[in-house]
Amino acid sequence: MTVETTEVRDAPRTRAAATKIRRAQQDPAWLRWILTGLAIAVVVVLIVLPVLHVFAGALAEGAGVYWKNLVEDPDTRHAIGLTLTVVPIAVAANVVFGVAAAWAIARFSFPGRTLLTALIDLPFSVSPVVAGLMFVLIFGLQGYFGAFLRRDGYAIMPYLVSALLVLLLAVASFVFRPSQRRARRGLWKTPPLGLALAGATVFVLLVLAQQALGVWPTNKSLKIIFATPGLVLATAFVTFPFVARELIPVMNAIGADEELAALSLGANGWQMFWHVTVPNVKWGLVYGIILCNARAMGEFGAVYVVSGHIAGETDTMPLRIEKLFQEYNMPGSFAVASVLTLLAIVTLVVKRKLEDRIPAPEQGRRTGAHP
């Protein structure tokens, strides 16, 4: 009997054994159907039906009334405009911080690195209401800085603006400085002490210039709580971790080899960041921005505390929905809710399309897993 004949005779037995093993590794068909049905039922009851109910309630009295509730109500228009103002500012601030924090944590080892990582996750564990109360205790009328802000709050603005401009100049000088010592000429060869003295001189000149030109009012209170700055602070705090948490695993997985190679070839900090780092982390950055924007649009707890719930002044879209609901204006409440729901659906679609475009290795990097 040949080997080929033996293999042909044993083939059905081998296939039967493989099929038996595969069935043993799988759940019974009835169990799979039950679990699938339960999952679909939960999704339909908790997600699909409420979303359909929102749009049905918004359009219950016709498209004309729906449009009137959104456009002709001045308080609703202001809430939509305020939301579209606060959210981009908070997202932009978190993008800047997220990129800087991810760069520091992924590329450097320094005392307090673990603490910084833990602080980034702090908004996940702190209730948004507690976060809003924290800002009230700091900037409110009875807070630590409340008396000063009420008496002459704008007096600090020249110093803040000057410090920010000096910081931007320092970052620019570091980013655009040639990486090779031989290529540094002129100002690039200034020692650190000289740069510090130059920064202090620029700071003093900027402060004096703003005070001489009267850029900021004097003896006037600066409102943070119950005003737009408080809304921005609260929204930025609750969306603090999203961008950084998406970028840190990506940058850890990529490593610094390509960036070091760019520096060794003569690229400065900006060239390395823009042409090497950004292309490698772009999908994680976009993903973080999408999640940060979605969270910021729907924030309620922290914003409720710091806003004062003043209609036409500090109401954002979630607060406006709650106020209309308390006033028994169901069509108006559902109309504004439908806008937020539509934005959430658009965000979900964009997120799904983005995941389809991300290559498999890049998805592993974004989730912190190795492909």
mmCIF file of C-alpha atoms in Angstrom:
data_model
loop_
_atom_site.group_PDB
_atom_site.id
_atom_site.type_symbol
_atom_site.label_atom_id
_atom_site.label_comp_id
_atom_site.label_asym_id
_atom_site.label_seq_id
_atom_site.Cartn_x
_atom_site.Cartn_y
_atom_site.Cartn_z
ATOM 1 C CA MET A 1 0.000 0.000 0.000
ATOM 2 C CA THR A 2 1.500 3.322 -1.053
ATOM 3 C CA VAL A 3 1.759 6.468 1.023
ATOM 4 C CA GLU A 4 -0.628 8.260 -1.341
ATOM 5 C CA THR A 5 -3.306 5.583 -0.871
ATOM 6 C CA THR A 6 -2.985 5.844 2.927
ATOM 7 C CA GLU A 7 -3.327 9.640 2.814
ATOM 8 C CA VAL A 8 -6.433 9.419 0.596
ATOM 9 C CA ARG A 9 -8.014 6.860 2.920
ATOM 10 C CA ASP A 10 -7.260 8.924 6.058
ATOM 11 C CA ALA A 11 -8.402 12.287 4.558
ATOM 12 C CA PRO A 12 -12.130 11.952 5.512
ATOM 13 C CA ARG A 13 -11.130 10.883 9.025
ATOM 14 C CA THR A 14 -8.841 13.913 9.357
ATOM 15 C CA ARG A 15 -11.525 16.305 8.111
ATOM 16 C CA ALA A 16 -14.054 14.802 10.513
ATOM 17 C CA ALA A 17 -11.636 15.227 13.417
ATOM 18 C CA ALA A 18 -10.957 18.856 12.433
ATOM 19 C CA THR A 19 -14.693 19.549 12.196
ATOM 20 C CA LYS A 20 -15.258 17.980 15.626
ATOM 21 C CA ILE A 21 -12.525 20.108 17.178
ATOM 22 C CA ARG A 22 -13.902 23.268 15.531
ATOM 23 C CA ARG A 23 -17.402 22.552 16.826
ATOM 24 C CA ALA A 24 -16.039 21.917 20.301
ATOM 25 C CA GLN A 25 -14.378 25.318 20.250
ATOM 26 C CA GLN A 26 -17.591 27.094 19.234
ATOM 27 C CA ASP A 27 -20.643 27.932 21.303
ATOM 28 C CA PRO A 28 -23.870 26.130 20.445
ATOM 29 C CA ALA A 29 -25.962 27.724 17.724
ATOM 30 C CA TRP A 30 -28.873 28.417 20.070
ATOM 31 C CA LEU A 31 -26.585 30.261 22.479
ATOM 32 C CA ARG A 32 -25.150 32.386 19.684
ATOM 33 C CA TRP A 33 -28.630 33.323 18.494
ATOM 34 C CA ILE A 34 -29.762 34.243 22.020
ATOM 35 C CA LEU A 35 -26.722 36.427 22.697
ATOM 36 C CA THR A 36 -27.005 38.133 19.305
ATOM 37 C CA GLY A 37 -30.696 38.766 19.841
ATOM 38 C CA LEU A 38 -30.094 40.229 23.302
ATOM 39 C CA ALA A 39 -27.362 42.519 21.964
ATOM 40 C CA ILE A 40 -29.600 43.741 19.149
ATOM 41 C CA ALA A 41 -32.499 44.266 21.565
ATOM 42 C CA VAL A 42 -30.332 46.332 23.921
ATOM 43 C CA VAL A 43 -29.026 48.488 21.050
ATOM 44 C CA VAL A 44 -32.534 49.033 19.690
ATOM 45 C CA VAL A 45 -34.072 49.882 23.082
ATOM 46 C CA LEU A 46 -31.259 52.066 24.449
ATOM 47 C CA ILE A 47 -29.951 53.719 21.259
ATOM 48 C CA VAL A 48 -32.095 53.368 18.146
ATOM 49 C CA LEU A 49 -35.511 54.070 19.682
ATOM 50 C CA PRO A 50 -34.361 57.144 21.694
ATOM 51 C CA VAL A 51 -32.675 58.617 18.604
ATOM 52 C CA LEU A 52 -35.785 58.062 16.505
ATOM 53 C CA HIS A 53 -37.922 59.530 19.292
ATOM 54 C CA VAL A 54 -35.781 62.681 19.357
ATOM 55 C CA PHE A 55 -36.272 63.311 15.646
ATOM 56 C CA ALA A 56 -39.965 62.342 15.813
ATOM 57 C CA GLY A 57 -40.527 64.775 18.682
ATOM 58 C CA ALA A 58 -38.620 67.531 16.876
ATOM 59 C CA LEU A 59 -40.719 67.141 13.714
ATOM 60 C CA ALA A 60 -44.022 66.345 15.460
ATOM 61 C CA GLU A 61 -45.543 69.730 14.588
ATOM 62 C CA GLY A 62 -44.054 69.983 11.130
ATOM 63 C CA ALA A 63 -40.842 71.154 9.507
ATOM 64 C CA GLY A 64 -41.915 74.805 9.734
ATOM 65 C CA VAL A 65 -42.261 74.710 13.513
ATOM 66 C CA TYR A 66 -38.987 72.798 13.736
ATOM 67 C CA TRP A 67 -37.138 75.463 11.779
ATOM 68 C CA LYS A 68 -38.843 78.205 13.795
ATOM 69 C CA ASN A 69 -37.740 76.618 17.081
ATOM 70 C CA LEU A 70 -34.128 76.608 15.895
ATOM 71 C CA VAL A 71 -33.874 79.925 14.067
ATOM 72 C CA GLU A 72 -36.453 82.345 15.420
ATOM 73 C CA ASP A 73 -35.775 81.796 19.120
ATOM 74 C CA PRO A 74 -32.937 84.241 20.028
ATOM 75 C CA ASP A 75 -31.896 82.273 23.106
ATOM 76 C CA THR A 76 -31.597 79.075 21.072
ATOM 77 C CA ARG A 77 -29.601 80.852 18.372
ATOM 78 C CA HIS A 78 -27.271 82.232 21.030
ATOM 79 C CA ALA A 79 -26.859 78.776 22.605
ATOM 80 C CA ILE A 80 -25.907 77.267 19.246
ATOM 81 C CA GLY A 81 -23.475 80.109 18.511
ATOM 82 C CA LEU A 82 -21.928 79.912 21.988
ATOM 83 C CA THR A 83 -21.429 76.153 21.646
ATOM 84 C CA LEU A 84 -19.764 76.636 18.259
ATOM 85 C CA THR A 85 -17.472 79.214 19.900
ATOM 86 C CA VAL A 86 -16.536 77.361 23.086
ATOM 87 C CA VAL A 87 -15.933 73.940 21.541
ATOM 88 C CA PRO A 88 -13.293 74.938 18.924
ATOM 89 C CA ILE A 89 -11.339 76.945 21.516
ATOM 90 C CA ALA A 90 -11.345 74.047 23.990
ATOM 91 C CA VAL A 91 -10.416 71.520 21.305
ATOM 92 C CA ALA A 92 -7.579 73.720 20.003
ATOM 93 C CA ALA A 93 -6.186 74.149 23.521
ATOM 94 C CA ASN A 94 -6.319 70.396 24.109
ATOM 95 C CA VAL A 95 -4.612 69.684 20.771
ATOM 96 C CA VAL A 96 -1.694 71.926 21.744
ATOM 97 C CA PHE A 97 -1.453 70.415 25.213
ATOM 98 C CA GLY A 98 -2.028 66.857 23.983
ATOM 99 C CA VAL A 99 0.756 67.017 21.406
ATOM 100 C CA ALA A 100 3.176 68.597 23.902
ATOM 101 C CA ALA A 101 2.304 66.124 26.684
ATOM 102 C CA ALA A 102 2.497 63.088 24.402
ATOM 103 C CA TRP A 103 5.859 64.266 23.073
ATOM 104 C CA ALA A 104 7.258 64.752 26.580
ATOM 105 C CA ILE A 105 5.968 61.428 27.939
ATOM 106 C CA ALA A 106 6.876 59.323 24.893
ATOM 107 C CA ARG A 107 10.282 60.832 24.159
ATOM 108 C CA PHE A 108 11.790 61.762 27.533
ATOM 109 C CA SER A 109 12.345 60.262 30.971
ATOM 110 C CA PHE A 110 12.134 62.847 33.747
ATOM 111 C CA PRO A 111 11.111 63.069 37.416
ATOM 112 C CA GLY A 112 7.336 63.337 37.642
ATOM 113 C CA ARG A 113 6.652 61.543 34.352
ATOM 114 C CA THR A 114 4.361 59.021 36.048
ATOM 115 C CA LEU A 115 2.606 61.828 37.923
ATOM 116 C CA LEU A 116 2.014 63.736 34.683
ATOM 117 C CA THR A 117 0.532 60.622 33.094
ATOM 118 C CA ALA A 118 -1.788 60.170 36.072
ATOM 119 C CA LEU A 119 -2.841 63.837 36.025
ATOM 120 C CA ILE A 120 -3.771 63.548 32.340
ATOM 121 C CA ASP A 121 -6.279 60.841 33.305
ATOM 122 C CA LEU A 122 -7.661 62.867 36.220
ATOM 123 C CA PRO A 123 -10.732 64.223 34.336
ATOM 124 C CA PHE A 124 -11.819 60.622 33.704
ATOM 125 C CA SER A 125 -12.117 59.976 37.434
ATOM 126 C CA VAL A 126 -13.396 63.369 38.619
ATOM 127 C CA SER A 127 -17.095 64.129 38.240
ATOM 128 C CA PRO A 128 -17.747 67.013 35.811
ATOM 129 C CA VAL A 129 -19.885 68.674 38.494
ATOM 130 C CA VAL A 130 -16.936 68.571 40.907
ATOM 131 C CA ALA A 131 -14.701 70.022 38.183
ATOM 132 C CA GLY A 132 -17.121 72.899 37.666
ATOM 133 C CA LEU A 133 -17.325 73.526 41.410
ATOM 134 C CA MET A 134 -13.522 73.592 41.530
ATOM 135 C CA PHE A 135 -13.425 76.458 39.039
ATOM 136 C CA VAL A 136 -16.134 78.295 40.976
ATOM 137 C CA LEU A 137 -14.057 78.003 44.163
ATOM 138 C CA ILE A 138 -11.019 79.397 42.339
ATOM 139 C CA PHE A 139 -12.483 82.134 40.138
ATOM 140 C CA GLY A 140 -15.904 82.738 41.699
ATOM 141 C CA LEU A 141 -16.879 85.842 43.632
ATOM 142 C CA GLN A 142 -16.027 84.161 46.957
ATOM 143 C CA GLY A 143 -13.112 82.203 45.485
ATOM 144 C CA TYR A 144 -9.370 82.636 45.833
ATOM 145 C CA PHE A 145 -9.089 85.125 42.967
ATOM 146 C CA GLY A 146 -12.662 86.379 43.039
ATOM 147 C CA ALA A 147 -12.018 89.654 44.882
ATOM 148 C CA PHE A 148 -9.097 90.587 42.647
ATOM 149 C CA LEU A 149 -10.932 89.702 39.422
ATOM 150 C CA ARG A 150 -13.918 91.772 40.519
ATOM 151 C CA ARG A 151 -11.834 94.787 41.558
ATOM 152 C CA ASP A 152 -9.350 95.053 38.674
ATOM 153 C CA GLY A 153 -9.234 91.757 36.848
ATOM 154 C CA TYR A 154 -7.882 93.157 33.597
ATOM 155 C CA ALA A 155 -4.738 94.374 35.380
ATOM 156 C CA ILE A 156 -3.245 90.913 34.968
ATOM 157 C CA MET A 157 -3.860 90.727 31.215
ATOM 158 C CA PRO A 158 -0.696 92.613 30.084
ATOM 159 C CA TYR A 159 1.439 90.202 32.096
ATOM 160 C CA LEU A 160 -0.393 87.118 30.817
ATOM 161 C CA VAL A 161 -0.238 88.225 27.174
ATOM 162 C CA SER A 162 3.432 89.196 27.454
ATOM 163 C CA ALA A 163 4.330 85.904 29.140
ATOM 164 C CA LEU A 164 2.479 83.984 26.420
ATOM 165 C CA LEU A 165 4.261 85.862 23.631
ATOM 166 C CA VAL A 166 7.674 85.340 25.263
ATOM 167 C CA LEU A 167 6.881 81.645 25.669
ATOM 168 C CA LEU A 168 5.924 81.399 21.989
ATOM 169 C CA LEU A 169 9.163 83.127 20.999
ATOM 170 C CA ALA A 170 11.171 80.731 23.184
ATOM 171 C CA VAL A 171 9.443 77.710 21.665
ATOM 172 C CA ALA A 172 9.979 79.093 18.151
ATOM 173 C CA SER A 173 13.669 79.692 18.825
ATOM 174 C CA PHE A 174 14.054 76.117 20.025
ATOM 175 C CA VAL A 175 12.000 74.597 17.189
ATOM 176 C CA PHE A 176 13.662 76.484 14.340
ATOM 177 C CA ARG A 177 17.194 76.317 15.763
ATOM 178 C CA PRO A 178 19.557 74.311 13.494
ATOM 179 C CA SER A 179 20.264 70.906 14.966
ATOM 180 C CA GLN A 180 23.953 70.986 14.055
ATOM 181 C CA ARG A 181 26.159 73.337 16.054
ATOM 182 C CA ARG A 182 28.241 74.330 13.030
ATOM 183 C CA ALA A 183 25.131 75.651 11.270
ATOM 184 C CA ARG A 184 24.168 77.965 14.141
ATOM 185 C CA ARG A 185 25.025 81.600 13.441
ATOM 186 C CA GLY A 186 24.003 84.971 14.829
ATOM 187 C CA LEU A 187 21.235 84.723 17.421
ATOM 188 C CA TRP A 188 21.380 80.923 17.357
ATOM 189 C CA LYS A 189 24.811 81.095 19.035
ATOM 190 C CA THR A 190 23.523 83.156 21.980
ATOM 191 C CA PRO A 191 24.094 81.354 25.301
ATOM 192 C CA PRO A 192 21.059 80.389 27.451
ATOM 193 C CA LEU A 193 21.705 83.256 29.895
ATOM 194 C CA GLY A 194 21.617 85.771 27.051
ATOM 195 C CA LEU A 195 18.361 84.305 25.760
ATOM 196 C CA ALA A 196 16.853 84.530 29.260
ATOM 197 C CA LEU A 197 17.856 88.202 29.564
ATOM 198 C CA ALA A 198 16.456 88.908 26.075
ATOM 199 C CA GLY A 199 13.179 87.203 27.031
ATOM 200 C CA ALA A 200 12.907 89.247 30.236
ATOM 201 C CA THR A 201 13.573 92.471 28.280
ATOM 202 C CA VAL A 202 10.906 91.613 25.704
ATOM 203 C CA PHE A 203 8.465 90.797 28.509
ATOM 204 C CA VAL A 204 8.992 94.174 30.210
ATOM 205 C CA LEU A 205 8.711 96.077 26.911
ATOM 206 C CA LEU A 206 5.476 94.302 25.994
ATOM 207 C CA VAL A 207 3.943 95.040 29.400
ATOM 208 C CA LEU A 208 4.912 98.718 29.193
ATOM 209 C CA ALA A 209 3.637 98.997 25.633
ATOM 210 C CA GLN A 210 0.226 97.547 26.522
ATOM 211 C CA GLN A 211 -0.100 99.803 29.543
ATOM 212 C CA ALA A 212 0.958 102.893 27.572
ATOM 213 C CA LEU A 213 -1.446 102.165 24.723
ATOM 214 C CA GLY A 214 -4.325 101.386 27.056
ATOM 215 C CA VAL A 215 -5.043 98.039 25.414
ATOM 216 C CA TRP A 216 -6.867 96.726 28.483
ATOM 217 C CA PRO A 217 -9.424 98.620 30.607
ATOM 218 C CA THR A 218 -8.535 99.653 34.142
ATOM 219 C CA ASN A 219 -10.544 99.266 37.338
ATOM 220 C CA LYS A 220 -12.911 96.879 35.613
ATOM 221 C CA SER A 221 -13.893 93.399 36.709
ATOM 222 C CA LEU A 222 -12.940 90.372 34.630
ATOM 223 C CA LYS A 223 -15.647 87.723 34.605
ATOM 224 C CA ILE A 224 -14.560 84.112 34.291
ATOM 225 C CA ILE A 225 -17.358 82.319 36.107
ATOM 226 C CA PHE A 226 -20.799 82.872 34.554
ATOM 227 C CA ALA A 227 -19.067 83.968 31.337
ATOM 228 C CA THR A 228 -17.479 82.449 28.230
ATOM 229 C CA PRO A 229 -13.959 82.003 29.751
ATOM 230 C CA GLY A 230 -15.426 79.767 32.461
ATOM 231 C CA LEU A 231 -17.228 77.666 29.856
ATOM 232 C CA VAL A 232 -13.982 77.242 27.913
ATOM 233 C CA LEU A 233 -12.062 76.244 31.057
ATOM 234 C CA ALA A 234 -14.676 73.694 32.118
ATOM 235 C CA THR A 235 -14.998 72.195 28.637
ATOM 236 C CA ALA A 236 -11.217 72.025 28.191
ATOM 237 C CA PHE A 237 -10.846 70.269 31.561
ATOM 238 C CA VAL A 238 -13.346 67.487 30.884
ATOM 239 C CA THR A 239 -11.886 66.862 27.398
ATOM 240 C CA PHE A 240 -8.309 67.099 28.678
ATOM 241 C CA PRO A 241 -7.156 63.473 28.141
ATOM 242 C CA PHE A 242 -8.518 62.593 24.700
ATOM 243 C CA VAL A 243 -5.811 63.894 22.356
ATOM 244 C CA ALA A 244 -2.891 63.024 24.644
ATOM 245 C CA ARG A 245 -4.234 59.540 25.339
ATOM 246 C CA GLU A 246 -4.550 58.815 21.616
ATOM 247 C CA LEU A 247 -1.058 60.077 20.795
ATOM 248 C CA ILE A 248 0.994 58.546 23.624
ATOM 249 C CA PRO A 249 0.640 54.878 22.540
ATOM 250 C CA VAL A 250 1.171 55.832 18.886
ATOM 251 C CA MET A 251 4.391 57.698 19.635
ATOM 252 C CA ASN A 252 5.601 54.926 21.933
ATOM 253 C CA ALA A 253 5.024 52.327 19.211
ATOM 254 C CA ILE A 254 6.690 54.390 16.489
ATOM 255 C CA GLY A 255 9.807 55.151 18.478
ATOM 256 C CA ALA A 256 12.288 57.959 17.923
ATOM 257 C CA ASP A 257 14.520 56.375 15.271
ATOM 258 C CA GLU A 258 13.114 58.321 12.312
ATOM 259 C CA GLU A 259 13.219 61.602 14.223
ATOM 260 C CA LEU A 260 16.831 61.038 15.267
ATOM 261 C CA ALA A 261 17.704 60.219 11.671
ATOM 262 C CA ALA A 262 16.112 63.487 10.519
ATOM 263 C CA LEU A 263 18.109 65.459 13.099
ATOM 264 C CA SER A 264 21.342 63.737 12.088
ATOM 265 C CA LEU A 265 20.674 64.765 8.483
ATOM 266 C CA GLY A 266 20.450 68.429 9.489
ATOM 267 C CA ALA A 267 16.710 68.983 9.992
ATOM 268 C CA ASN A 268 15.694 71.492 12.645
ATOM 269 C CA GLY A 269 12.997 70.848 15.223
ATOM 270 C CA TRP A 270 10.138 72.147 13.096
ATOM 271 C CA GLN A 271 11.200 70.204 9.994
ATOM 272 C CA MET A 272 11.500 67.028 12.033
ATOM 273 C CA PHE A 273 8.082 67.558 13.654
ATOM 274 C CA TRP A 274 6.202 68.533 10.496
ATOM 275 C CA HIS A 275 7.763 66.089 8.030
ATOM 276 C CA VAL A 276 8.442 63.086 10.275
ATOM 277 C CA THR A 277 6.380 63.140 13.478
ATOM 278 C CA VAL A 278 3.080 64.489 12.130
ATOM 279 C CA PRO A 279 2.797 62.016 9.208
ATOM 280 C CA ASN A 280 3.415 59.149 11.636
ATOM 281 C CA VAL A 281 0.821 60.231 14.210
ATOM 282 C CA LYS A 282 -1.719 61.961 11.955
ATOM 283 C CA TRP A 283 -4.426 59.299 12.271
ATOM 284 C CA GLY A 284 -4.126 59.166 16.043
ATOM 285 C CA LEU A 285 -4.239 62.967 16.184
ATOM 286 C CA VAL A 286 -7.344 63.191 13.996
ATOM 287 C CA TYR A 287 -9.004 60.424 15.993
ATOM 288 C CA GLY A 288 -8.283 62.244 19.244
ATOM 289 C CA ILE A 289 -9.655 65.504 17.849
ATOM 290 C CA ILE A 290 -12.877 63.769 16.796
ATOM 291 C CA LEU A 291 -13.388 62.228 20.249
ATOM 292 C CA CYS A 292 -12.488 65.499 21.983
ATOM 293 C CA ASN A 293 -14.947 67.448 19.822
ATOM 294 C CA ALA A 294 -17.752 64.942 20.407
ATOM 295 C CA ARG A 295 -17.235 65.055 24.176
ATOM 296 C CA ALA A 296 -17.043 68.852 24.232
ATOM 297 C CA MET A 297 -20.257 69.303 22.246
ATOM 298 C CA GLY A 298 -22.301 67.315 24.739
ATOM 299 C CA GLU A 299 -20.748 68.464 28.029
ATOM 300 C CA PHE A 300 -23.392 69.326 30.622
ATOM 301 C CA GLY A 301 -22.290 68.887 34.249
ATOM 302 C CA ALA A 302 -19.218 71.117 34.500
ATOM 303 C CA VAL A 303 -20.682 73.727 32.155
ATOM 304 C CA TYR A 304 -23.918 73.786 34.152
ATOM 305 C CA VAL A 305 -22.024 74.729 37.333
ATOM 306 C CA VAL A 306 -19.820 77.482 35.864
ATOM 307 C CA SER A 307 -22.393 79.001 33.498
ATOM 308 C CA GLY A 308 -25.055 80.159 35.927
ATOM 309 C CA HIS A 309 -27.630 78.904 33.414
ATOM 310 C CA ILE A 310 -28.323 82.415 32.099
ATOM 311 C CA ALA A 311 -30.542 82.245 29.012
ATOM 312 C CA GLY A 312 -29.171 84.206 26.077
ATOM 313 C CA GLU A 313 -25.763 84.626 27.729
ATOM 314 C CA THR A 314 -24.176 81.440 29.075
ATOM 315 C CA ASP A 315 -26.483 78.653 27.904
ATOM 316 C CA THR A 316 -24.854 76.117 25.605
ATOM 317 C CA MET A 317 -26.882 73.642 23.572
ATOM 318 C CA PRO A 318 -27.116 70.928 26.277
ATOM 319 C CA LEU A 319 -28.148 73.558 28.853
ATOM 320 C CA ARG A 320 -30.669 75.033 26.436
ATOM 321 C CA ILE A 321 -32.229 71.607 25.918
ATOM 322 C CA GLU A 322 -32.621 71.152 29.671
ATOM 323 C CA LYS A 323 -34.144 74.613 30.103
ATOM 324 C CA LEU A 324 -36.658 74.144 27.283
ATOM 325 C CA PHE A 325 -37.602 70.779 28.755
ATOM 326 C CA GLN A 326 -38.162 72.357 32.189
ATOM 327 C CA GLU A 327 -40.376 74.966 30.522
ATOM 328 C CA TYR A 328 -42.442 72.165 28.923
ATOM 329 C CA ASN A 329 -41.447 73.363 25.465
ATOM 330 C CA MET A 330 -41.064 69.830 24.110
ATOM 331 C CA PRO A 331 -40.862 70.699 20.377
ATOM 332 C CA GLY A 332 -38.158 73.295 21.049
ATOM 333 C CA SER A 333 -36.245 70.952 23.357
ATOM 334 C CA PHE A 334 -36.379 68.109 20.836
ATOM 335 C CA ALA A 335 -35.367 70.458 18.019
ATOM 336 C CA VAL A 336 -32.131 71.468 19.749
ATOM 337 C CA ALA A 337 -31.579 67.856 20.843
ATOM 338 C CA SER A 338 -31.928 66.733 17.236
ATOM 339 C CA VAL A 339 -29.086 69.057 16.233
ATOM 340 C CA LEU A 340 -26.807 67.550 18.884
ATOM 341 C CA THR A 341 -27.914 64.064 17.877
ATOM 342 C CA LEU A 342 -27.202 64.798 14.227
ATOM 343 C CA LEU A 343 -23.739 66.083 15.139
ATOM 344 C CA ALA A 344 -23.136 62.886 17.123
ATOM 345 C CA ILE A 345 -24.198 60.747 14.155
ATOM 346 C CA VAL A 346 -21.928 62.710 11.822
ATOM 347 C CA THR A 347 -19.061 62.269 14.289
ATOM 348 C CA LEU A 348 -19.732 58.524 14.424
ATOM 349 C CA VAL A 349 -19.761 58.254 10.623
ATOM 350 C CA VAL A 350 -16.522 60.229 10.327
ATOM 351 C CA LYS A 351 -14.935 58.075 13.018
ATOM 352 C CA ARG A 352 -16.002 54.896 11.196
ATOM 353 C CA LYS A 353 -14.720 56.137 7.843
ATOM 354 C CA LEU A 354 -11.455 57.115 9.488
ATOM 355 C CA GLU A 355 -11.055 53.638 10.980
ATOM 356 C CA ASP A 356 -11.581 52.150 7.516
ATOM 357 C CA ARG A 357 -8.750 54.278 6.138
ATOM 358 C CA ILE A 358 -6.300 53.482 8.941
ATOM 359 C CA PRO A 359 -4.007 50.589 7.975
ATOM 360 C CA ALA A 360 -3.994 47.586 10.303
ATOM 361 C CA PRO A 361 -0.517 48.316 11.751
ATOM 362 C CA GLU A 362 -1.546 51.912 12.425
ATOM 363 C CA GLN A 363 -4.669 50.741 14.260
ATOM 364 C CA GLY A 364 -2.452 48.585 16.457
ATOM 365 C CA ARG A 365 -0.314 51.610 17.225
ATOM 366 C CA ARG A 366 -3.335 53.771 18.038
ATOM 367 C CA THR A 367 -4.741 51.225 20.469
ATOM 368 C CA GLY A 368 -1.368 50.674 22.055
ATOM 369 C CA ALA A 369 -0.997 47.109 20.703
ATOM 370 C CA HIS A 370 1.770 45.881 18.476
ATOM 371 C CA PRO A 371 0.707 44.480 15.083
#
